[in-house]
mmCIF file of C-alpha atoms in Angstrom:
data_model
loop_
_atom_site.group_PDB
_atom_site.id
_atom_site.type_symbol
_atom_site.label_atom_id
_atom_site.label_comp_id
_atom_site.label_asym_id
_atom_site.label_seq_id
_atom_site.Cartn_x
_atom_site.Cartn_y
_atom_site.Cartn_z
ATOM 1 C CA MET A 25 104.418 9.913 172.225
ATOM 2 C CA THR A 26 105.388 13.381 171.088
ATOM 3 C CA LEU A 27 105.452 12.220 167.197
ATOM 4 C CA THR A 28 102.010 10.859 167.753
ATOM 5 C CA ASN A 29 100.531 13.882 169.087
ATOM 6 C CA ASN A 30 102.255 16.016 166.182
ATOM 7 C CA HIS A 31 100.787 13.691 163.504
ATOM 8 C CA ARG A 32 97.312 14.103 165.358
ATOM 9 C CA GLU A 33 97.480 18.113 165.414
ATOM 10 C CA GLY A 34 98.473 18.068 161.845
ATOM 11 C CA ARG A 35 95.846 16.197 160.956
ATOM 12 C CA TYR A 36 93.436 18.452 163.093
ATOM 13 C CA PHE A 37 94.886 21.503 161.406
ATOM 14 C CA TYR A 38 94.483 20.312 157.655
ATOM 15 C CA ALA A 39 90.847 19.039 158.629
ATOM 16 C CA TRP A 40 90.117 22.758 160.082
ATOM 17 C CA PHE A 41 91.546 24.455 157.157
ATOM 18 C CA TYR A 42 89.596 22.201 154.484
ATOM 19 C CA LEU A 43 86.238 23.107 156.452
ATOM 20 C CA MET A 44 86.959 26.709 156.414
ATOM 21 C CA THR A 45 87.906 26.698 152.766
ATOM 22 C CA GLN A 46 84.837 25.054 151.795
ATOM 23 C CA THR A 47 82.569 27.268 154.128
ATOM 24 C CA SER A 48 84.410 30.655 152.465
ATOM 25 C CA ALA A 49 83.639 29.079 149.220
ATOM 26 C CA ASP A 50 79.853 28.397 149.794
ATOM 27 C CA CYS A 51 79.806 31.899 151.319
ATOM 28 C CA GLU A 52 81.678 34.065 149.318
ATOM 29 C CA VAL A 53 80.923 32.749 145.782
ATOM 30 C CA PRO A 54 77.358 33.857 145.169
ATOM 31 C CA ALA A 55 78.288 37.385 146.644
ATOM 32 C CA PRO A 56 80.558 38.060 143.376
ATOM 33 C CA ARG A 57 78.083 36.513 141.024
ATOM 34 C CA ARG A 58 75.528 39.212 142.689
ATOM 35 C CA GLN A 59 77.628 41.758 142.285
ATOM 36 C CA CYS A 60 78.523 40.930 138.620
ATOM 37 C CA ALA A 61 74.940 40.615 137.917
ATOM 38 C CA ALA A 62 74.349 44.113 139.478
ATOM 39 C CA ASP A 63 76.998 45.481 137.382
ATOM 40 C CA SER A 64 75.440 43.963 134.324
ATOM 41 C CA ALA A 65 72.207 45.536 135.256
ATOM 42 C CA MET A 66 73.583 49.013 135.488
ATOM 43 C CA GLU A 67 75.833 48.673 132.780
ATOM 44 C CA PRO A 68 73.269 49.129 129.831
ATOM 45 C CA GLU A 69 72.121 52.387 131.435
ATOM 46 C CA MET A 70 75.806 53.709 131.811
ATOM 47 C CA GLN A 71 77.195 52.418 128.660
ATOM 48 C CA PRO A 72 75.655 55.025 126.099
ATOM 49 C CA GLU A 73 77.167 57.574 128.536
ATOM 50 C CA LEU A 74 80.556 56.009 128.411
ATOM 51 C CA GLU A 75 80.436 55.550 124.887
ATOM 52 C CA GLY A 76 79.248 58.963 124.260
ATOM 53 C CA GLU A 77 82.119 60.086 126.056
ATOM 54 C CA SER A 78 84.562 58.271 124.272
ATOM 55 C CA LEU A 79 83.169 59.111 121.046
ATOM 56 C CA ALA A 80 83.225 62.779 122.132
ATOM 57 C CA GLN A 81 86.858 62.125 123.350
ATOM 58 C CA ARG A 82 87.580 60.634 119.863
ATOM 59 C CA GLY A 83 85.920 63.402 117.903
ATOM 60 C CA ARG A 84 87.854 66.572 119.599
ATOM 61 C CA LEU A 85 90.914 64.873 118.939
ATOM 62 C CA PRO A 86 90.895 64.880 115.149
ATOM 63 C CA GLU A 87 89.046 68.379 115.136
ATOM 64 C CA ARG A 88 92.269 70.029 116.788
ATOM 65 C CA LEU A 89 94.349 68.333 114.835
ATOM 66 C CA GLN A 90 92.242 69.700 111.650
ATOM 67 C CA ARG A 91 92.419 73.188 113.146
ATOM 68 C CA ARG A 92 95.995 72.987 113.529
ATOM 69 C CA ASP A 93 96.655 71.500 110.057
ATOM 70 C CA GLU A 94 94.490 74.700 108.730
ATOM 71 C CA GLU A 95 96.285 77.024 110.624
ATOM 72 C CA ARG A 96 99.838 75.536 109.457
ATOM 73 C CA GLN A 97 98.112 75.640 105.948
ATOM 74 C CA ARG A 98 97.186 79.154 106.216
ATOM 75 C CA GLU A 99 100.911 80.343 107.601
ATOM 76 C CA ALA A 100 102.386 78.448 104.854
ATOM 77 C CA ASP A 101 100.313 80.267 102.187
ATOM 78 C CA ARG A 102 100.878 83.505 103.786
ATOM 79 C CA LYS A 103 104.523 82.786 104.013
ATOM 80 C CA ARG A 104 104.696 81.726 100.127
ATOM 81 C CA GLN A 105 102.363 85.064 98.950
ATOM 82 C CA GLU A 106 104.919 87.235 101.042
ATOM 83 C CA LYS A 107 107.768 85.464 99.356
ATOM 84 C CA GLU A 108 106.190 85.894 95.802
ATOM 85 C CA GLY A 109 105.252 89.655 96.473
ATOM 86 C CA ARG A 110 108.681 90.223 97.806
ATOM 87 C CA ALA A 111 110.096 88.472 94.225
ATOM 88 C CA VAL A 112 107.872 90.531 92.251
ATOM 89 C CA LEU A 113 108.671 93.976 94.175
ATOM 90 C CA GLU A 114 112.488 93.127 93.614
ATOM 91 C CA GLU A 115 111.807 92.407 90.015
ATOM 92 C CA ARG A 116 109.944 95.586 89.487
ATOM 93 C CA SER A 117 112.604 97.501 91.705
ATOM 94 C CA ALA A 118 115.261 96.017 89.675
ATOM 95 C CA HIS A 119 113.456 96.973 86.296
ATOM 96 C CA PHE A 120 112.920 100.706 87.449
ATOM 97 C CA ILE A 121 116.652 101.052 88.473
ATOM 98 C CA ALA A 122 117.763 99.589 85.111
ATOM 99 C CA SER A 123 115.308 101.796 83.311
ATOM 100 C CA PHE A 124 115.760 104.828 85.251
ATOM 101 C CA GLY A 125 119.716 104.778 84.974
ATOM 102 C CA SER A 126 119.415 104.335 81.237
ATOM 103 C CA ASP A 127 117.284 107.150 80.649
ATOM 104 C CA ARG A 128 119.255 109.363 83.268
ATOM 105 C CA ALA A 129 122.522 108.757 81.048
ATOM 106 C CA GLY A 130 120.762 109.627 77.967
ATOM 107 C CA ILE A 131 119.503 113.016 79.619
ATOM 108 C CA GLU A 132 122.648 114.024 80.740
ATOM 109 C CA GLU A 133 124.458 113.375 77.516
ATOM 110 C CA LEU A 134 121.733 115.850 75.910
ATOM 111 C CA LEU A 135 122.393 118.174 78.392
ATOM 112 C CA GLY A 136 126.116 118.284 77.540
ATOM 113 C CA SER A 137 125.387 118.524 73.912
ATOM 114 C CA GLU A 138 125.510 121.656 71.926
ATOM 115 C CA GLU A 139 123.082 120.525 68.825
ATOM 116 C CA SER A 140 120.145 122.281 68.269
ATOM 117 C CA GLY A 141 116.785 120.385 69.648
ATOM 118 C CA ALA A 142 118.806 118.899 72.414
ATOM 119 C CA LEU A 143 117.458 120.640 75.291
ATOM 120 C CA GLY A 144 113.559 120.084 74.065
ATOM 121 C CA GLU A 145 114.535 116.410 73.763
ATOM 122 C CA ALA A 146 115.992 116.524 77.205
ATOM 123 C CA ALA A 147 113.082 118.193 78.739
ATOM 124 C CA ALA A 148 110.801 115.842 77.170
ATOM 125 C CA ARG A 149 112.502 112.721 78.467
ATOM 126 C CA LEU A 150 112.815 114.270 81.966
ATOM 127 C CA GLN A 151 108.736 114.438 81.814
ATOM 128 C CA ARG A 152 108.717 110.767 80.837
ATOM 129 C CA LEU A 153 111.369 110.060 83.570
ATOM 130 C CA GLN A 154 109.416 111.961 86.128
ATOM 131 C CA LYS A 155 106.217 109.849 85.323
ATOM 132 C CA LEU A 156 108.165 106.484 85.343
ATOM 133 C CA LEU A 157 108.909 107.575 89.115
ATOM 134 C CA ASN A 158 105.530 108.532 89.876
ATOM 135 C CA ASP A 159 104.250 105.067 88.486
ATOM 136 C CA SER A 160 106.629 103.337 90.529
ATOM 137 C CA LEU A 161 106.312 104.877 93.819
ATOM 138 C CA MET A 162 104.079 102.106 95.343
ATOM 139 C CA PHE A 163 106.685 99.518 95.499
ATOM 140 C CA LEU A 164 110.069 101.543 95.473
ATOM 141 C CA PRO A 165 111.498 101.800 99.149
ATOM 142 C CA PRO A 166 112.047 105.271 100.576
ATOM 143 C CA TYR A 167 115.846 105.345 99.953
ATOM 144 C CA ASP A 168 115.394 104.698 96.197
ATOM 145 C CA ILE A 169 112.688 107.033 95.645
ATOM 146 C CA ARG A 170 115.023 109.869 97.577
ATOM 147 C CA GLN A 171 117.908 108.723 95.100
ATOM 148 C CA ALA A 172 115.597 108.872 92.108
ATOM 149 C CA GLN A 173 114.194 112.464 92.757
ATOM 150 C CA ASP A 174 117.532 113.882 93.874
ATOM 151 C CA SER A 175 118.647 112.910 90.341
ATOM 152 C CA LEU A 176 115.440 114.438 88.735
ATOM 153 C CA ALA A 177 116.251 117.747 90.844
ATOM 154 C CA ARG A 178 119.744 117.883 89.673
ATOM 155 C CA MET A 179 118.892 117.464 86.012
ATOM 156 C CA GLN A 180 116.218 119.634 85.924
ATOM 157 C CA GLY A 181 118.550 122.204 87.694
ATOM 158 C CA ALA A 182 120.918 121.742 84.710
ATOM 159 C CA LEU A 183 118.245 122.067 82.160
ATOM 160 C CA GLY A 184 117.033 125.250 83.587
ATOM 161 C CA ALA A 185 120.261 126.707 83.862
ATOM 162 C CA LYS A 186 121.186 125.639 80.311
ATOM 163 C CA ARG A 187 118.088 127.277 79.220
ATOM 164 C CA GLN A 188 118.980 130.587 80.864
ATOM 165 C CA ALA A 189 122.020 130.616 79.706
ATOM 166 C CA LEU A 190 120.784 130.534 76.201
ATOM 167 C CA GLN A 191 118.310 133.253 76.664
ATOM 168 C CA PRO A 192 118.816 136.887 75.629
ATOM 169 C CA ARG A 193 118.630 138.043 79.088
ATOM 170 C CA GLY A 194 122.413 137.139 79.387
ATOM 171 C CA LYS A 195 123.141 140.008 77.076
ATOM 172 C CA PHE A 196 121.748 142.471 79.449
ATOM 173 C CA ALA A 197 123.810 141.109 82.197
ATOM 174 C CA PHE A 198 127.027 141.889 80.110
ATOM 175 C CA LYS A 199 125.667 145.212 79.414
ATOM 176 C CA SER A 200 124.876 146.033 82.970
ATOM 177 C CA ARG A 201 128.530 145.002 83.791
ATOM 178 C CA ARG A 202 129.845 147.423 81.009
ATOM 179 C CA LYS A 203 127.796 150.279 82.810
ATOM 180 C CA GLU A 204 129.216 149.481 86.002
ATOM 181 C CA ALA A 205 132.925 149.788 84.467
ATOM 182 C CA ALA A 206 132.338 153.291 82.927
ATOM 183 C CA PRO A 207 131.664 155.099 86.069
ATOM 184 C CA ALA A 208 135.060 153.980 87.289
ATOM 185 C CA SER A 209 136.421 155.523 84.043
ATOM 186 C CA ASN A 210 134.753 158.812 84.904
ATOM 187 C CA THR A 211 136.142 159.356 88.445
ATOM 188 C CA THR A 212 138.517 162.230 87.034
ATOM 189 C CA PRO A 213 137.106 165.430 86.416
ATOM 190 C CA ALA A 214 138.386 165.450 82.833
ATOM 191 C CA GLY A 215 136.578 162.307 81.853
ATOM 192 C CA ASN A 216 132.996 162.851 80.669
ATOM 193 C CA PRO A 217 132.883 161.368 77.074
ATOM 194 C CA THR A 218 129.004 161.441 77.006
ATOM 195 C CA PRO A 219 126.555 162.609 79.261
ATOM 196 C CA ALA A 220 124.924 159.088 79.345
ATOM 197 C CA SER A 221 127.919 157.300 80.781
ATOM 198 C CA ASN A 222 127.901 159.928 83.838
ATOM 199 C CA PRO A 223 125.081 157.836 86.034
ATOM 200 C CA THR A 224 124.480 158.823 89.658
ATOM 201 C CA PRO A 225 126.374 156.808 92.389
ATOM 202 C CA ALA A 226 123.343 154.440 93.374
ATOM 203 C CA GLU A 227 123.146 152.895 89.820
ATOM 204 C CA PRO A 228 126.190 150.867 90.005
ATOM 205 C CA GLN A 229 125.321 149.231 93.094
ATOM 206 C CA ALA A 230 121.854 148.285 91.928
ATOM 207 C CA LYS A 231 122.634 147.201 88.458
ATOM 208 C CA PRO A 232 124.978 143.910 89.579
ATOM 209 C CA LYS A 233 122.300 142.851 92.000
ATOM 210 C CA ALA A 234 120.055 142.925 88.909
ATOM 211 C CA ALA A 235 122.506 140.748 86.823
ATOM 212 C CA GLU A 236 122.354 138.216 89.684
ATOM 213 C CA PRO A 237 118.834 136.752 89.146
ATOM 214 C CA GLN A 238 119.673 135.288 85.524
ATOM 215 C CA ALA A 239 120.137 131.952 87.444
ATOM 216 C CA LEU A 240 118.309 132.764 90.751
ATOM 217 C CA CYS A 241 115.584 135.087 91.618
ATOM 218 C CA GLY A 242 113.798 135.777 94.729
ATOM 219 C CA LEU A 243 112.942 137.802 97.743
ATOM 220 C CA ARG A 244 115.441 137.656 101.013
ATOM 221 C CA GLY A 245 115.558 139.221 104.372
ATOM 222 C CA LEU A 246 112.132 141.270 104.366
ATOM 223 C CA SER A 247 109.613 141.624 107.173
ATOM 224 C CA GLY A 248 105.969 142.604 107.613
ATOM 225 C CA GLN A 249 105.449 143.012 103.689
ATOM 226 C CA ALA A 250 102.950 141.970 101.126
ATOM 227 C CA LEU A 251 105.424 141.010 98.200
ATOM 228 C CA CYS A 252 104.533 139.814 94.610
ATOM 229 C CA MET A 253 106.273 138.769 91.307
ATOM 230 C CA GLU A 254 104.634 138.121 88.033
ATOM 231 C CA ALA A 255 105.263 135.856 85.389
ATOM 232 C CA ALA A 256 107.579 138.110 83.668
ATOM 233 C CA GLU A 257 109.913 137.803 86.358
ATOM 234 C CA ILE A 258 109.772 134.139 87.187
ATOM 235 C CA GLN A 259 108.685 132.455 84.363
ATOM 236 C CA ARG A 260 110.859 129.058 83.969
ATOM 237 C CA ARG A 261 113.567 130.687 86.425
ATOM 238 C CA ASP A 262 114.727 129.176 89.730
ATOM 239 C CA VAL A 263 112.932 131.206 92.516
ATOM 240 C CA ALA A 264 114.187 131.519 96.136
ATOM 241 C CA LEU A 265 112.293 132.681 99.355
ATOM 242 C CA SER A 266 114.640 133.300 102.375
ATOM 243 C CA GLN A 267 114.749 134.904 105.555
ATOM 244 C CA LEU A 268 111.245 136.189 105.480
ATOM 245 C CA GLN A 269 108.971 137.140 108.481
ATOM 246 C CA ASP A 270 105.354 137.556 108.565
ATOM 247 C CA CYS A 271 105.280 138.226 104.898
ATOM 248 C CA THR A 272 102.701 137.397 102.313
ATOM 249 C CA VAL A 273 104.252 136.401 99.084
ATOM 250 C CA THR A 274 102.403 136.074 95.524
ATOM 251 C CA LEU A 275 103.989 134.658 92.710
ATOM 252 C CA ARG A 276 102.030 134.427 89.730
ATOM 253 C CA GLY A 277 103.577 132.445 86.950
ATOM 254 C CA SER A 278 105.376 129.104 86.375
ATOM 255 C CA PRO A 279 108.856 128.902 87.979
ATOM 256 C CA ALA A 280 111.078 126.145 87.142
ATOM 257 C CA THR A 281 111.647 125.449 91.071
ATOM 258 C CA LEU A 282 110.903 126.768 93.970
ATOM 259 C CA HIS A 283 113.305 127.294 97.190
ATOM 260 C CA ILE A 284 111.663 128.275 100.568
ATOM 261 C CA ARG A 285 114.328 128.696 103.714
ATOM 262 C CA GLY A 286 113.878 130.330 106.920
ATOM 263 C CA LEU A 287 110.445 131.528 106.939
ATOM 264 C CA ARG A 288 108.599 132.584 109.869
ATOM 265 C CA GLY A 289 104.803 133.114 110.161
ATOM 266 C CA CYS A 290 104.374 133.679 106.065
ATOM 267 C CA LYS A 291 101.939 133.059 103.449
ATOM 268 C CA VAL A 292 103.292 131.939 100.247
ATOM 269 C CA LEU A 293 100.963 131.367 97.089
ATOM 270 C CA CYS A 294 102.825 130.206 93.800
ATOM 271 C CA GLY A 295 101.299 129.428 90.278
ATOM 272 C CA PRO A 296 102.268 125.927 88.929
ATOM 273 C CA VAL A 297 105.989 124.859 89.370
ATOM 274 C CA CYS A 298 107.490 123.020 86.579
ATOM 275 C CA THR A 299 109.503 120.587 88.502
ATOM 276 C CA SER A 300 110.464 120.659 92.610
ATOM 277 C CA VAL A 301 109.429 122.618 95.644
ATOM 278 C CA PHE A 302 111.969 122.392 98.416
ATOM 279 C CA VAL A 303 110.899 123.535 101.906
ATOM 280 C CA ASP A 304 113.746 124.105 104.789
ATOM 281 C CA ASP A 305 113.407 125.305 108.203
ATOM 282 C CA CYS A 306 109.949 127.139 108.222
ATOM 283 C CA ARG A 307 107.845 127.468 111.163
ATOM 284 C CA ASP A 308 104.008 128.705 111.408
ATOM 285 C CA CYS A 309 103.622 129.026 107.572
ATOM 286 C CA LEU A 310 100.877 128.764 104.878
ATOM 287 C CA PHE A 311 102.139 127.472 101.562
ATOM 288 C CA ALA A 312 99.923 126.915 98.316
ATOM 289 C CA PHE A 313 101.459 125.748 95.018
ATOM 290 C CA PRO A 314 100.982 122.963 92.367
ATOM 291 C CA CYS A 315 104.632 120.899 91.420
ATOM 292 C CA GLN A 316 105.870 117.879 90.606
ATOM 293 C CA GLN A 317 107.463 117.061 93.657
ATOM 294 C CA LEU A 318 107.869 118.312 97.078
ATOM 295 C CA ARG A 319 110.794 117.795 99.403
ATOM 296 C CA THR A 320 110.071 119.285 103.300
ATOM 297 C CA HIS A 321 112.947 119.495 106.031
ATOM 298 C CA SER A 322 113.024 120.598 109.581
ATOM 299 C CA THR A 323 109.784 122.342 109.360
ATOM 300 C CA GLU A 324 106.984 122.667 111.846
ATOM 301 C CA ARG A 325 103.351 123.893 112.177
ATOM 302 C CA CYS A 326 103.025 124.727 108.671
ATOM 303 C CA ARG A 327 100.021 124.287 106.251
ATOM 304 C CA PHE A 328 100.248 122.831 102.408
ATOM 305 C CA TYR A 329 97.616 123.351 100.019
ATOM 306 C CA ILE A 330 99.201 121.519 97.174
ATOM 307 C CA HIS A 331 98.705 119.872 93.850
ATOM 308 C CA VAL A 332 101.573 117.354 93.745
ATOM 309 C CA THR A 333 102.016 114.635 90.902
ATOM 310 C CA SER A 334 104.196 112.639 92.822
ATOM 311 C CA ARG A 335 104.527 111.623 96.762
ATOM 312 C CA ALA A 336 105.545 114.405 99.015
ATOM 313 C CA ILE A 337 108.458 113.765 101.179
ATOM 314 C CA ILE A 338 108.959 115.276 104.696
ATOM 315 C CA GLU A 339 111.982 114.596 106.875
ATOM 316 C CA ASP A 340 112.638 115.898 110.416
ATOM 317 C CA CYS A 341 109.224 117.525 110.729
ATOM 318 C CA ALA A 342 106.397 118.041 112.937
ATOM 319 C CA GLN A 343 102.811 119.262 112.972
ATOM 320 C CA LEU A 344 102.470 119.572 109.383
ATOM 321 C CA HIS A 345 98.984 119.527 107.668
ATOM 322 C CA PHE A 346 97.942 119.013 104.079
ATOM 323 C CA ALA A 347 95.028 119.830 101.890
ATOM 324 C CA PRO A 348 94.275 120.066 98.314
ATOM 325 C CA PHE A 349 95.336 123.221 96.175
ATOM 326 C CA THR A 350 92.520 125.607 95.891
ATOM 327 C CA TRP A 351 94.303 128.903 94.996
ATOM 328 C CA SER A 352 93.602 130.447 91.701
ATOM 329 C CA TYR A 353 94.360 133.656 89.524
ATOM 330 C CA GLU A 354 93.634 134.868 86.007
ATOM 331 C CA GLY A 355 96.030 133.050 83.608
ATOM 332 C CA ILE A 356 96.513 129.929 86.172
ATOM 333 C CA LEU A 357 95.280 127.592 82.901
ATOM 334 C CA GLY A 358 98.104 128.981 80.825
ATOM 335 C CA ASP A 359 100.696 128.411 83.613
ATOM 336 C CA TYR A 360 99.607 124.615 84.053
ATOM 337 C CA GLU A 361 99.953 124.232 80.228
ATOM 338 C CA ALA A 362 103.548 125.898 80.616
ATOM 339 C CA SER A 363 104.675 123.687 83.640
ATOM 340 C CA GLY A 364 103.559 120.554 81.821
ATOM 341 C CA LEU A 365 101.829 119.252 85.180
ATOM 342 C CA ASP A 366 99.034 116.618 84.872
ATOM 343 C CA ARG A 367 95.849 118.340 86.367
ATOM 344 C CA ALA A 368 94.221 115.031 86.652
ATOM 345 C CA ASN A 369 96.969 113.544 88.788
ATOM 346 C CA ASN A 370 97.032 114.959 92.556
ATOM 347 C CA ASN A 371 98.591 112.940 95.588
ATOM 348 C CA TRP A 372 98.278 115.929 97.921
ATOM 349 C CA ASN A 373 97.359 113.490 100.920
ATOM 350 C CA GLN A 374 100.150 110.771 99.970
ATOM 351 C CA VAL A 375 103.071 111.820 101.967
ATOM 352 C CA ASP A 376 106.154 109.966 102.907
ATOM 353 C CA ASP A 377 107.696 110.648 106.317
ATOM 354 C CA PHE A 378 111.467 109.419 105.988
ATOM 355 C CA ASN A 379 111.646 109.300 110.006
ATOM 356 C CA TRP A 380 108.739 107.188 110.241
ATOM 357 C CA LEU A 381 108.951 103.535 108.655
ATOM 358 C CA ALA A 382 106.243 101.829 109.920
ATOM 359 C CA ARG A 383 103.754 101.078 107.344
ATOM 360 C CA ASP A 384 100.719 99.744 109.198
ATOM 361 C CA VAL A 385 100.817 102.982 111.496
ATOM 362 C CA PRO A 386 100.334 106.591 110.278
ATOM 363 C CA SER A 387 103.137 109.018 111.074
ATOM 364 C CA PRO A 388 102.452 111.399 114.013
ATOM 365 C CA ASN A 389 104.275 114.080 112.169
ATOM 366 C CA TRP A 390 101.926 115.002 109.504
ATOM 367 C CA GLY A 391 98.015 114.863 109.053
ATOM 368 C CA VAL A 392 94.924 115.890 106.475
ATOM 369 C CA LEU A 393 93.670 119.246 107.286
ATOM 370 C CA PRO A 394 90.146 119.213 108.454
ATOM 371 C CA GLU A 395 87.892 120.799 105.713
ATOM 372 C CA GLU A 396 86.050 122.945 108.425
ATOM 373 C CA GLU A 397 89.569 124.517 108.746
ATOM 374 C CA ARG A 398 90.729 125.043 105.074
ATOM 375 C CA VAL A 399 90.994 128.449 103.531
ATOM 376 C CA THR A 400 88.198 128.738 101.030
ATOM 377 C CA ASP A 401 88.648 132.455 100.231
ATOM 378 C CA TRP A 402 91.878 133.376 99.095
ATOM 379 C CA ALA A 403 91.191 137.142 98.706
#
């Protein structure tokens, strides 16, 4: 009896499930069809937007890749150009070092020779070597420039010293020493061989000082004076100005070199210098001169009116200002010719600061003197 009822209940359940399934099928099937139809009706309106978005997305991606590829290409070209530029600079520097070393050895050999005409040949080679350095300043590193300029200054000094040793002024220095020895033999009352050999006591002290400028002449330890030296005193000689304060110094002529040290509040005007000007430990000064090269150390608040055929060099300096050389005097054209300077080549505003190695940022230690602040009347 129990099995019969269970079978009956099972048949009722399956019949109910079948009816419910058919009813759900009749009711639910049209709904998805209506939904699909609605979607298909909306699809033509939405399709362009969807397609446009996908096309835009597809367009943006290649554009980004293209820009990135162009940037990579530009970076590769830049690195390649830098590499080629470094190779060219290294090749030029190597050529300069080899040429400079060979010419320097030849000049030093000439300076040590006793043959006639050796000094003239050495001077001509020094001029060519200076021109080689001037033409190579754009690609040489500061260290090589400094070494080359030091070598040139040393050889110019040796050339000047040898020229002065061969000049007749050396004989006058010997005579002055004989005059100094003469009073020593006349210290006794009996010793009066000639009236000329009995000078006043001040003369023997002055004569040795007159003999010193054969290698170096100049002015030292003066204050508040107007000082002047003419061509007969300084021509082709090494001139030194040191420990001057509030002085105005005028040098008319063409010295071999000019050494300036320890000046305070001074004004120095000089004719064309054959080789180098060295300025050290000066404050609040005005300088005007033409030269081949200028080296300035430990100097502050100074103005330079220069004509320089190479690039000026400063080191441990501050508040320096530069302007072109404009001072003149009668006979300066002849002094230019005697110095051998190229008047058409003036690098007055090309200054290398050895304390400032950034090439893309100007040095704060020097600048160009504004035109409204420049001296126009030198009288």
